[in-house]
PDB file of C-alpha atoms in Angstrom:
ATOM      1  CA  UNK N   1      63.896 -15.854  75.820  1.00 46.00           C
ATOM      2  CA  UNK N   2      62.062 -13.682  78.113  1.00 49.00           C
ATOM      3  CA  UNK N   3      64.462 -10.482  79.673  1.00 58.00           C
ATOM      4  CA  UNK N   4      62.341 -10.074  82.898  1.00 54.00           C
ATOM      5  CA  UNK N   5      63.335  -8.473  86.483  1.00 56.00           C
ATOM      6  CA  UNK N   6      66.499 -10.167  86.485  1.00 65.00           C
ATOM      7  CA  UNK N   7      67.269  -7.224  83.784  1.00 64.00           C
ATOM      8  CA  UNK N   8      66.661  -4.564  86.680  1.00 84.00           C
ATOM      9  CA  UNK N   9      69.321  -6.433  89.365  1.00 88.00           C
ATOM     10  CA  UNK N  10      71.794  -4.310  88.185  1.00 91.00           C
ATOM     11  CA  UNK N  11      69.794  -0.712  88.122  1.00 91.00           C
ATOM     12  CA  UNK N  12      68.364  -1.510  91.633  1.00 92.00           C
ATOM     13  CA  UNK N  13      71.913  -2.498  93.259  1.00 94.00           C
ATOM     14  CA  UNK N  14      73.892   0.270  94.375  1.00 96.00           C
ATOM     15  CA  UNK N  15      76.789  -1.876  94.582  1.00 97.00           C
ATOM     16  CA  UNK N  16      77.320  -4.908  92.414  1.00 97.00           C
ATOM     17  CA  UNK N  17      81.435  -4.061  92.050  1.00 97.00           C
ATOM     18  CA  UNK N  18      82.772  -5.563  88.891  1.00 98.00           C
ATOM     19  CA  UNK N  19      80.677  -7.477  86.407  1.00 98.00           C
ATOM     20  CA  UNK N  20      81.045  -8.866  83.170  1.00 98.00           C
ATOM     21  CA  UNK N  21      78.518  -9.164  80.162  1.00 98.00           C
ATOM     22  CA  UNK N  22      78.604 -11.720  77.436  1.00 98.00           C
ATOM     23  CA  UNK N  23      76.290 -12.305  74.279  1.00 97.00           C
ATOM     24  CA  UNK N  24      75.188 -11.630  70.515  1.00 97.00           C
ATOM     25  CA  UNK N  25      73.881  -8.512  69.240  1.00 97.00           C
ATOM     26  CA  UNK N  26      70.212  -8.781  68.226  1.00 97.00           C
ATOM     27  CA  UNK N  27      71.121  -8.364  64.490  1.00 97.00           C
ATOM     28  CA  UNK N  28      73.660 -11.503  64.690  1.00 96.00           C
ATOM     29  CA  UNK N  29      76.426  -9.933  63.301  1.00 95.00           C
ATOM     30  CA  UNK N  30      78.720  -9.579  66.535  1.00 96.00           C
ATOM     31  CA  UNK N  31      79.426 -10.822  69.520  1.00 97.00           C
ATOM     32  CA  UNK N  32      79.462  -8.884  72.447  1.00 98.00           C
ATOM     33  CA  UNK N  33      81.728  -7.867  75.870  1.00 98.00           C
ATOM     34  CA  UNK N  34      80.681  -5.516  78.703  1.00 98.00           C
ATOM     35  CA  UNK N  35      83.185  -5.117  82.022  1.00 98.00           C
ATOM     36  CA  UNK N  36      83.249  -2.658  84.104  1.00 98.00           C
ATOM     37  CA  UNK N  37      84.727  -1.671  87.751  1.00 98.00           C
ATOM     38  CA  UNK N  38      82.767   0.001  90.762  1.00 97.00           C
ATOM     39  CA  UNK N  39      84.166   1.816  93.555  1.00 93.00           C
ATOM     40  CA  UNK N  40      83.762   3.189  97.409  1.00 90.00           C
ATOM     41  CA  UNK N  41      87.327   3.786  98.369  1.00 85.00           C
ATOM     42  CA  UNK N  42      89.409   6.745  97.318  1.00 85.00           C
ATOM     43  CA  UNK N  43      91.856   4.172  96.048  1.00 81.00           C
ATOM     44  CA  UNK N  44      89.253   2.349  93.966  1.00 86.00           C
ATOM     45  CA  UNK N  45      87.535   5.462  92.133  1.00 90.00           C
ATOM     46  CA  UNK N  46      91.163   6.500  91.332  1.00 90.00           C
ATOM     47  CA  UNK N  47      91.152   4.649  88.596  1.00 94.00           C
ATOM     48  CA  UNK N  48      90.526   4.411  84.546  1.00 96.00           C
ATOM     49  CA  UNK N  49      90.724   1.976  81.721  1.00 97.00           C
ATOM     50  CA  UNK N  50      93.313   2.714  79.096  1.00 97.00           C
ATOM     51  CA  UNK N  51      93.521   1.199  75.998  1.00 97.00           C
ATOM     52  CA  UNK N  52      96.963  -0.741  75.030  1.00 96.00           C
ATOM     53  CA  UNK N  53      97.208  -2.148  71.420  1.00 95.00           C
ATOM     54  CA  UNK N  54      93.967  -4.592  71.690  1.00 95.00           C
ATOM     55  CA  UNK N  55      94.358  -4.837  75.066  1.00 97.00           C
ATOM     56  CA  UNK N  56      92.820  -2.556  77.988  1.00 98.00           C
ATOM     57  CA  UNK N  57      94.692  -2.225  81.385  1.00 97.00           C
ATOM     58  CA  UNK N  58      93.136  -0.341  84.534  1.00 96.00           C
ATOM     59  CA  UNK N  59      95.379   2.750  85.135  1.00 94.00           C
ATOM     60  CA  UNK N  60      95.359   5.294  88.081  1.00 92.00           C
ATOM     61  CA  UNK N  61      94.475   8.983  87.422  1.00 92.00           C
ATOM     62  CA  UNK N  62      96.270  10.616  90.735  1.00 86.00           C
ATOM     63  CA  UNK N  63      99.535   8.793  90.242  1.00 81.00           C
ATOM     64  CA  UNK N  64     100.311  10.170  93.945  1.00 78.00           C
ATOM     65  CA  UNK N  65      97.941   7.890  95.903  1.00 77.00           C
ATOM     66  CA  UNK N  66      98.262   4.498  97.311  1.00 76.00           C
ATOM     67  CA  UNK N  67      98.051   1.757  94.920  1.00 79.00           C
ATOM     68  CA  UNK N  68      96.472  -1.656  95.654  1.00 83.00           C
ATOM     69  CA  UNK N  69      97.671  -4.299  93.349  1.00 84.00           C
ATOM     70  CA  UNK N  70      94.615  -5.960  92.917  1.00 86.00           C
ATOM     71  CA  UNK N  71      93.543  -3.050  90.974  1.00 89.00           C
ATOM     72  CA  UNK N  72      95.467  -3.099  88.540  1.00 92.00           C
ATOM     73  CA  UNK N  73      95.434  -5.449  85.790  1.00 97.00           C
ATOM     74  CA  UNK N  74      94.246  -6.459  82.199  1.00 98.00           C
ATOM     75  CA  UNK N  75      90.656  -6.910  82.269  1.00 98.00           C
ATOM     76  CA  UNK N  76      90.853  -7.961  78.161  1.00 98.00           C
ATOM     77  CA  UNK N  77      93.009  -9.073  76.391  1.00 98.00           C
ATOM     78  CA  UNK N  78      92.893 -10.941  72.941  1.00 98.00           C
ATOM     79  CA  UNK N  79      94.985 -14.014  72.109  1.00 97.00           C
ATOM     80  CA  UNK N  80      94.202 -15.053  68.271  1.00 95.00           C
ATOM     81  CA  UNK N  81      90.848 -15.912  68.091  1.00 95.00           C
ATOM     82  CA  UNK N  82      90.275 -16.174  71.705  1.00 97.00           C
ATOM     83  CA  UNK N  83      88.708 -13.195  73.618  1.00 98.00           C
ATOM     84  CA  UNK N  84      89.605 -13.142  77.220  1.00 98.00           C
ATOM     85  CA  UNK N  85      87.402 -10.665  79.962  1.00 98.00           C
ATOM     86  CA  UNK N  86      88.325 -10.939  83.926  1.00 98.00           C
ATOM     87  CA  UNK N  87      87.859  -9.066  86.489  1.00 98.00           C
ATOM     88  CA  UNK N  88      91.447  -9.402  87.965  1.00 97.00           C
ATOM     89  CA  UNK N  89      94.960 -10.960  86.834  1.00 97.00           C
ATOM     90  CA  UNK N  90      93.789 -13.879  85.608  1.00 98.00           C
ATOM     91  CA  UNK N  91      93.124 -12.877  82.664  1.00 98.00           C
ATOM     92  CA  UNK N  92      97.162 -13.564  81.979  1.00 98.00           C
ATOM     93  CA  UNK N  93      96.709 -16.665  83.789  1.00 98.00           C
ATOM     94  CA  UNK N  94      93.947 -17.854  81.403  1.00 98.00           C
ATOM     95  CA  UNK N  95      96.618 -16.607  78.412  1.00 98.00           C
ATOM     96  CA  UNK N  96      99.495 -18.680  79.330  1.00 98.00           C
ATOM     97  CA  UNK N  97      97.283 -21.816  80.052  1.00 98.00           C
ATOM     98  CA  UNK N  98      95.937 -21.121  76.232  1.00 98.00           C
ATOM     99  CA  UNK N  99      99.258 -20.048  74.913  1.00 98.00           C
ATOM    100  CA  UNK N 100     100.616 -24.165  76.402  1.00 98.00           C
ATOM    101  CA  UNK N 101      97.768 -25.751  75.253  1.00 97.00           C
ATOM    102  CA  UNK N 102      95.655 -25.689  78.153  1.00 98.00           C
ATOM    103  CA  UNK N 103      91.959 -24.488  78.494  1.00 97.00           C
ATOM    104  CA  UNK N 104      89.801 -21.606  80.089  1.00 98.00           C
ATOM    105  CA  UNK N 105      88.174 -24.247  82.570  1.00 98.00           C
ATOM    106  CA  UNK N 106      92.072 -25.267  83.628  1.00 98.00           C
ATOM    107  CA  UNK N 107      93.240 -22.135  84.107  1.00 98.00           C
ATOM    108  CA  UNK N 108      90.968 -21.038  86.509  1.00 98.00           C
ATOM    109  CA  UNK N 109      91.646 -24.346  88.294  1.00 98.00           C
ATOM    110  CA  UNK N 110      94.831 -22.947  89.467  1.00 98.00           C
ATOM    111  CA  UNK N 111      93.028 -19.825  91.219  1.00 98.00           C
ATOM    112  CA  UNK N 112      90.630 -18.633  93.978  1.00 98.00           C
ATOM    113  CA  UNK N 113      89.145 -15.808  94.748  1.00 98.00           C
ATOM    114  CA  UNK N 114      90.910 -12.434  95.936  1.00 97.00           C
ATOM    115  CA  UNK N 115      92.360 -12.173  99.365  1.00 95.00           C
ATOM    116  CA  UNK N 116      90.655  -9.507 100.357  1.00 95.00           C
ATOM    117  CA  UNK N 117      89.373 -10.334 103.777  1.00 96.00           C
ATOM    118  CA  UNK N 118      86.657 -10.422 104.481  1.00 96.00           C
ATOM    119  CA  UNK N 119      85.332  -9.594 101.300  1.00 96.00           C
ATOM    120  CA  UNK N 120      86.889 -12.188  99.611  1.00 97.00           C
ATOM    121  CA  UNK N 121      86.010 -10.957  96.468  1.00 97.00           C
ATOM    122  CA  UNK N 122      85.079 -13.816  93.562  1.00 98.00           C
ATOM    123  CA  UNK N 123      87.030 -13.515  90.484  1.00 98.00           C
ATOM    124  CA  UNK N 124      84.701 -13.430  87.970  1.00 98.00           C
ATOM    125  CA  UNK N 125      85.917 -14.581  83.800  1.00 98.00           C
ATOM    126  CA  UNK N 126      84.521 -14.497  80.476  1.00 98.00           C
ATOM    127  CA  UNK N 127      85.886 -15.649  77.163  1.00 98.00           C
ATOM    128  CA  UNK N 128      84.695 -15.627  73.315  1.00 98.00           C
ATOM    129  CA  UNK N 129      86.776 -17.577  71.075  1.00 95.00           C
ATOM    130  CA  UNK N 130      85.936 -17.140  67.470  1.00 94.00           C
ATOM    131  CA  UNK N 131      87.158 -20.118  66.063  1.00 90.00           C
ATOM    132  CA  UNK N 132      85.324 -22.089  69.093  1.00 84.00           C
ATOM    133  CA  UNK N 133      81.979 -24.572  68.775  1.00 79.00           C
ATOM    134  CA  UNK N 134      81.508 -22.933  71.942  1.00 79.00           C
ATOM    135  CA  UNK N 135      79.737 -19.529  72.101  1.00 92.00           C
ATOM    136  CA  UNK N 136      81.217 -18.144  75.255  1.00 98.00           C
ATOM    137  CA  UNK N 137      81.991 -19.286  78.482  1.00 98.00           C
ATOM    138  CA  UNK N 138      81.544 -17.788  81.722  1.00 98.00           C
ATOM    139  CA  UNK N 139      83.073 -18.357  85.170  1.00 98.00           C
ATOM    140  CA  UNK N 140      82.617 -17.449  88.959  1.00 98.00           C
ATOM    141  CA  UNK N 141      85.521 -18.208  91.896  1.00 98.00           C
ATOM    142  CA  UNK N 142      84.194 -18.169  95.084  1.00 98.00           C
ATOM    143  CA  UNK N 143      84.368 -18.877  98.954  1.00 98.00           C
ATOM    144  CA  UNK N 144      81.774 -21.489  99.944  1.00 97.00           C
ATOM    145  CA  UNK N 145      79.081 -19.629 101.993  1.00 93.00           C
ATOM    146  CA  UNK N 146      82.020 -16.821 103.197  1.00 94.00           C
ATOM    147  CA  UNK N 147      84.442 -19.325 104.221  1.00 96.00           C
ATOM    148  CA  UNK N 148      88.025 -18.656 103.198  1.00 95.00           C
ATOM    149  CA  UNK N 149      88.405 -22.518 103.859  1.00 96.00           C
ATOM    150  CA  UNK N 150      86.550 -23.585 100.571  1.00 97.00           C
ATOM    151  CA  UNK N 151      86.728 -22.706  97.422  1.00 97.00           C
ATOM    152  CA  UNK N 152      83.426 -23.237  94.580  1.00 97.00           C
ATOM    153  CA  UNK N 153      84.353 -22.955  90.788  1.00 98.00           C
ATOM    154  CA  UNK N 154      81.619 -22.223  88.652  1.00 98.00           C
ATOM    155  CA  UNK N 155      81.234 -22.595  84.891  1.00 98.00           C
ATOM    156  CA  UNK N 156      78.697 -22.021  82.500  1.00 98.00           C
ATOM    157  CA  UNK N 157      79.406 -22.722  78.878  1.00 97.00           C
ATOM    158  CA  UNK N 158      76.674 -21.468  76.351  1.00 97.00           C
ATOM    159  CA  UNK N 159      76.721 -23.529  73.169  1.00 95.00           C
ATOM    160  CA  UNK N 160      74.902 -21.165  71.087  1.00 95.00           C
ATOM    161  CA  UNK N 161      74.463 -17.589  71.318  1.00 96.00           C
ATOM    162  CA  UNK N 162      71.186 -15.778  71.469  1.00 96.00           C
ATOM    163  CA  UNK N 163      70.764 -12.673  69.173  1.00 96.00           C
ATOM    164  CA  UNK N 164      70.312  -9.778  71.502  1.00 96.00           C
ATOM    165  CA  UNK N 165      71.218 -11.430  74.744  1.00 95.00           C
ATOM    166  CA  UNK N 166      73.484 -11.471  76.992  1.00 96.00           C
ATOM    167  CA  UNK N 167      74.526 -13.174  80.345  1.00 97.00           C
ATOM    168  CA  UNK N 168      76.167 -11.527  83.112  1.00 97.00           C
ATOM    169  CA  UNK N 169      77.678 -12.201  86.311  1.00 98.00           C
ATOM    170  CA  UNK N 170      79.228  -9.518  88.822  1.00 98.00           C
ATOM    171  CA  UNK N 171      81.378 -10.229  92.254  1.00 98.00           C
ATOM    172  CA  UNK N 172      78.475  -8.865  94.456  1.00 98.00           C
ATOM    173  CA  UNK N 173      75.084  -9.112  94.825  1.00 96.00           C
ATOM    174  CA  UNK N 174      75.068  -5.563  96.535  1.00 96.00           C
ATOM    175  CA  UNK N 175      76.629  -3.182  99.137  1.00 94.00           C
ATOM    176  CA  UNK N 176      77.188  -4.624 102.339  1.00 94.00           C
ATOM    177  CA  UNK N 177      79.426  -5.914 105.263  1.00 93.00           C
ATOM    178  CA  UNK N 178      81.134  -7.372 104.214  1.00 95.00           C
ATOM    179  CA  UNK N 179      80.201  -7.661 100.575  1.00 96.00           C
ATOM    180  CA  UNK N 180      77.728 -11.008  99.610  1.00 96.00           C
ATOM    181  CA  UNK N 181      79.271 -12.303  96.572  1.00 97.00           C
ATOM    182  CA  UNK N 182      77.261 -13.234  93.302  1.00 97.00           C
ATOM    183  CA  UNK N 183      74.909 -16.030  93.653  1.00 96.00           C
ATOM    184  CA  UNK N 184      73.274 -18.540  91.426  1.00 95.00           C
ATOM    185  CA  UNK N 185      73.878 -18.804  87.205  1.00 96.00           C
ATOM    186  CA  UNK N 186      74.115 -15.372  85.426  1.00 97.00           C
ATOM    187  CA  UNK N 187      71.522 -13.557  84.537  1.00 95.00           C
ATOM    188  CA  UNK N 188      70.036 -12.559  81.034  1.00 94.00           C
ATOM    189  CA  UNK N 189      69.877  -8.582  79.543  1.00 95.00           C
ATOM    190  CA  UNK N 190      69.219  -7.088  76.947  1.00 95.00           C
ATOM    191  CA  UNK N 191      71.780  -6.135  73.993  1.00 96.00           C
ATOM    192  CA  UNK N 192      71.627  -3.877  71.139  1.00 97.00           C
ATOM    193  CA  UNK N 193      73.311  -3.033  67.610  1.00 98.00           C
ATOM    194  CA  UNK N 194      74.398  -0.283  68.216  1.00 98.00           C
ATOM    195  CA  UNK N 195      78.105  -0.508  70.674  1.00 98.00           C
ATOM    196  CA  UNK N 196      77.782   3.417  71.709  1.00 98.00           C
ATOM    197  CA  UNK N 197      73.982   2.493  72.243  1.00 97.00           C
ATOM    198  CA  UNK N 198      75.187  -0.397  74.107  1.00 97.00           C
ATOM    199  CA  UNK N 199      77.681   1.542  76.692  1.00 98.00           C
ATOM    200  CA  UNK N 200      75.676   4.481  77.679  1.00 97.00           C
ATOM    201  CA  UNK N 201      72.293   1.972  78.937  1.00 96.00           C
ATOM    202  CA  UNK N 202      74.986  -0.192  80.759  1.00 96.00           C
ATOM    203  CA  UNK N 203      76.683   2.815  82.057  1.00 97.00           C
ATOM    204  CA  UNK N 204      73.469   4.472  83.325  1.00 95.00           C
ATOM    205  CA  UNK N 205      72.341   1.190  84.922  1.00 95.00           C
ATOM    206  CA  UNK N 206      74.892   1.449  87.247  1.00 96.00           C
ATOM    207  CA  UNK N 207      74.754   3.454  90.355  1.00 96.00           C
ATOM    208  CA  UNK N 208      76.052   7.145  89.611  1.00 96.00           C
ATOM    209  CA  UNK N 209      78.049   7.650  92.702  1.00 95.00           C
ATOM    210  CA  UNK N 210      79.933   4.467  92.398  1.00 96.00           C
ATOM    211  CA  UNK N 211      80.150   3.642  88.736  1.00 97.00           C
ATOM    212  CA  UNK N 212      84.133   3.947  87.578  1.00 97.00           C
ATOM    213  CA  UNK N 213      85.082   2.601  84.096  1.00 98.00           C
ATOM    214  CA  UNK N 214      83.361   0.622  81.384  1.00 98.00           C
ATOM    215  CA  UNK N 215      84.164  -1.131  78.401  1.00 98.00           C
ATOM    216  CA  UNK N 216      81.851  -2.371  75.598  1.00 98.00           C
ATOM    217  CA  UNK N 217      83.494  -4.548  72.426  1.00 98.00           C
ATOM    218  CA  UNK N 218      82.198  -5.881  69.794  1.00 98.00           C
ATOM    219  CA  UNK N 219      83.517  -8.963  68.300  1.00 97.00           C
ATOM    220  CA  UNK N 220      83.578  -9.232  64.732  1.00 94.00           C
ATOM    221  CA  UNK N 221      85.136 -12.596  63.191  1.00 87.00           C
ATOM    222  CA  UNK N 222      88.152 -10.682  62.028  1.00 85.00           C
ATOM    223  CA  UNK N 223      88.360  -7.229  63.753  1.00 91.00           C
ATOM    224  CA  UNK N 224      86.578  -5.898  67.246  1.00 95.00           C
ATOM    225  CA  UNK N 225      85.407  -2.523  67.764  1.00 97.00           C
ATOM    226  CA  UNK N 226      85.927  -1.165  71.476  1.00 98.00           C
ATOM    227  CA  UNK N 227      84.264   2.001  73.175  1.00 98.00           C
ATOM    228  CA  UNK N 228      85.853   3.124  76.735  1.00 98.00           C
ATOM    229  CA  UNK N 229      83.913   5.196  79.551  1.00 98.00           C
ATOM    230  CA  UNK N 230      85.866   6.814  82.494  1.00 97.00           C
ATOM    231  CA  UNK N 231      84.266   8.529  85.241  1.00 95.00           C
ATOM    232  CA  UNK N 232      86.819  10.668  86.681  1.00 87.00           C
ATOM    233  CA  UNK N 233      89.783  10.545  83.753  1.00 75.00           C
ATOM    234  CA  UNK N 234      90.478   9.784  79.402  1.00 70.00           C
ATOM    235  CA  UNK N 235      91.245   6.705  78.017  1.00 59.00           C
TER     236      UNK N 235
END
């Protein structure tokens, strides 16, 4: 597979908000998950990601400001062999649907996009299940062409991984007014061996004065390795 300009989408965009990563280390030994959060607003840089048993949670750092709820969430958590990565509460939604014997693809029937006029922001979802035939699935929610009338649902299931690639989808194409939400099927970059490699490229790809918190982990059939990087606060 050829990792062409598509690579450079996210270095060139000042704002591409949220975005998830997906894929296999080059040396096959892992699978891999990138997410991280952007923000413009006071509100939306006051924030950090915060490790919570295998789980990571978004967390404030001035506990005195404002708090919008759409902020704050689970953006992984793990539920056996299933790896779950959103960019919003759904990731609980896609647990219970699992946990009563539903699927990824059902779950995110039951859900839109954020209503958060007149950005109506796409909820973007990612999961790796170990014990799956599946590789990883990804998934984009979505107004039809900015009209809070229609919702698209987007999935993309990759049967096999591809050793040092991933995929990656993120709820914007750039800044704007209001914000154009992701378009077309994600997008291939590059991965490496190396997860503290792996989080400092991603994290200098994005724009400095916007870039917030990111999280790289690596999947391992039995255990996952997880590095955290906050902008303005610890882990």
């Amino acid at each position: 597979m050829t990792i062409d300009a598509d690579a450079n989408r996210l270095k060139n965009a000042t704002y591409p908000g949220r975005g998830i990563v997906i894929g296999q280390t080059p040396d096959g030994t892992c699978m891999v998950q990138i997410y991280w959060i952007m923000g413009r607003s006071p509100s939306s840089r006051n924030r950090v990601f915060v490790r919570e048993g295998d789980a990571v949670k978004t967390d404030t750092v001035d506990k005195s400001h404002d708090i919008d709820p759409l902020t704050m969430y689970y953006p992984i958590r793990v539920l056996g062999s299933a790896h779950i990565v959103t960019n919003g509460d759904q990731t609980d939604t896609i647990v219970h649907t699992l946990q009563n014997g539903g699927s990824f693809e059902s779950a995110l029937k039951t859900r839109t996009y954020e209503p958060d006029a007149p950005n109506f922001t796409p909820r973007i979802s990612g999961l790796t299940d170990m014990g799956d035939s599946q590789a990883y699935r990804l998934s984009v929610l979505k107004t039809v062409g900015g009209d809070a009338r229609y919702c698209s649902r987007q999935f993309f299931n990759y049967e096999t991984a591809i050793p040092g690639t991933g995929h990656c989808i993120t709820t914007y194409i750039d800044d704007g007014n209001p914000l154009p939400s992701f378009q077309g099927e994600p997008y291939a970059v590059e991965l490496f061996d190396d997860i503290q490699q792996t989080a400092d490229i991603f994290w200098n790809l994005l724009d400095e004065d916007n870039r917030v918190s990111l999280l790289v982990k690596f999947i391992h059939p039995e255990t996952s390795n997880l590095v955290i990087v906050n902008k303005y606060g610890s882990g």
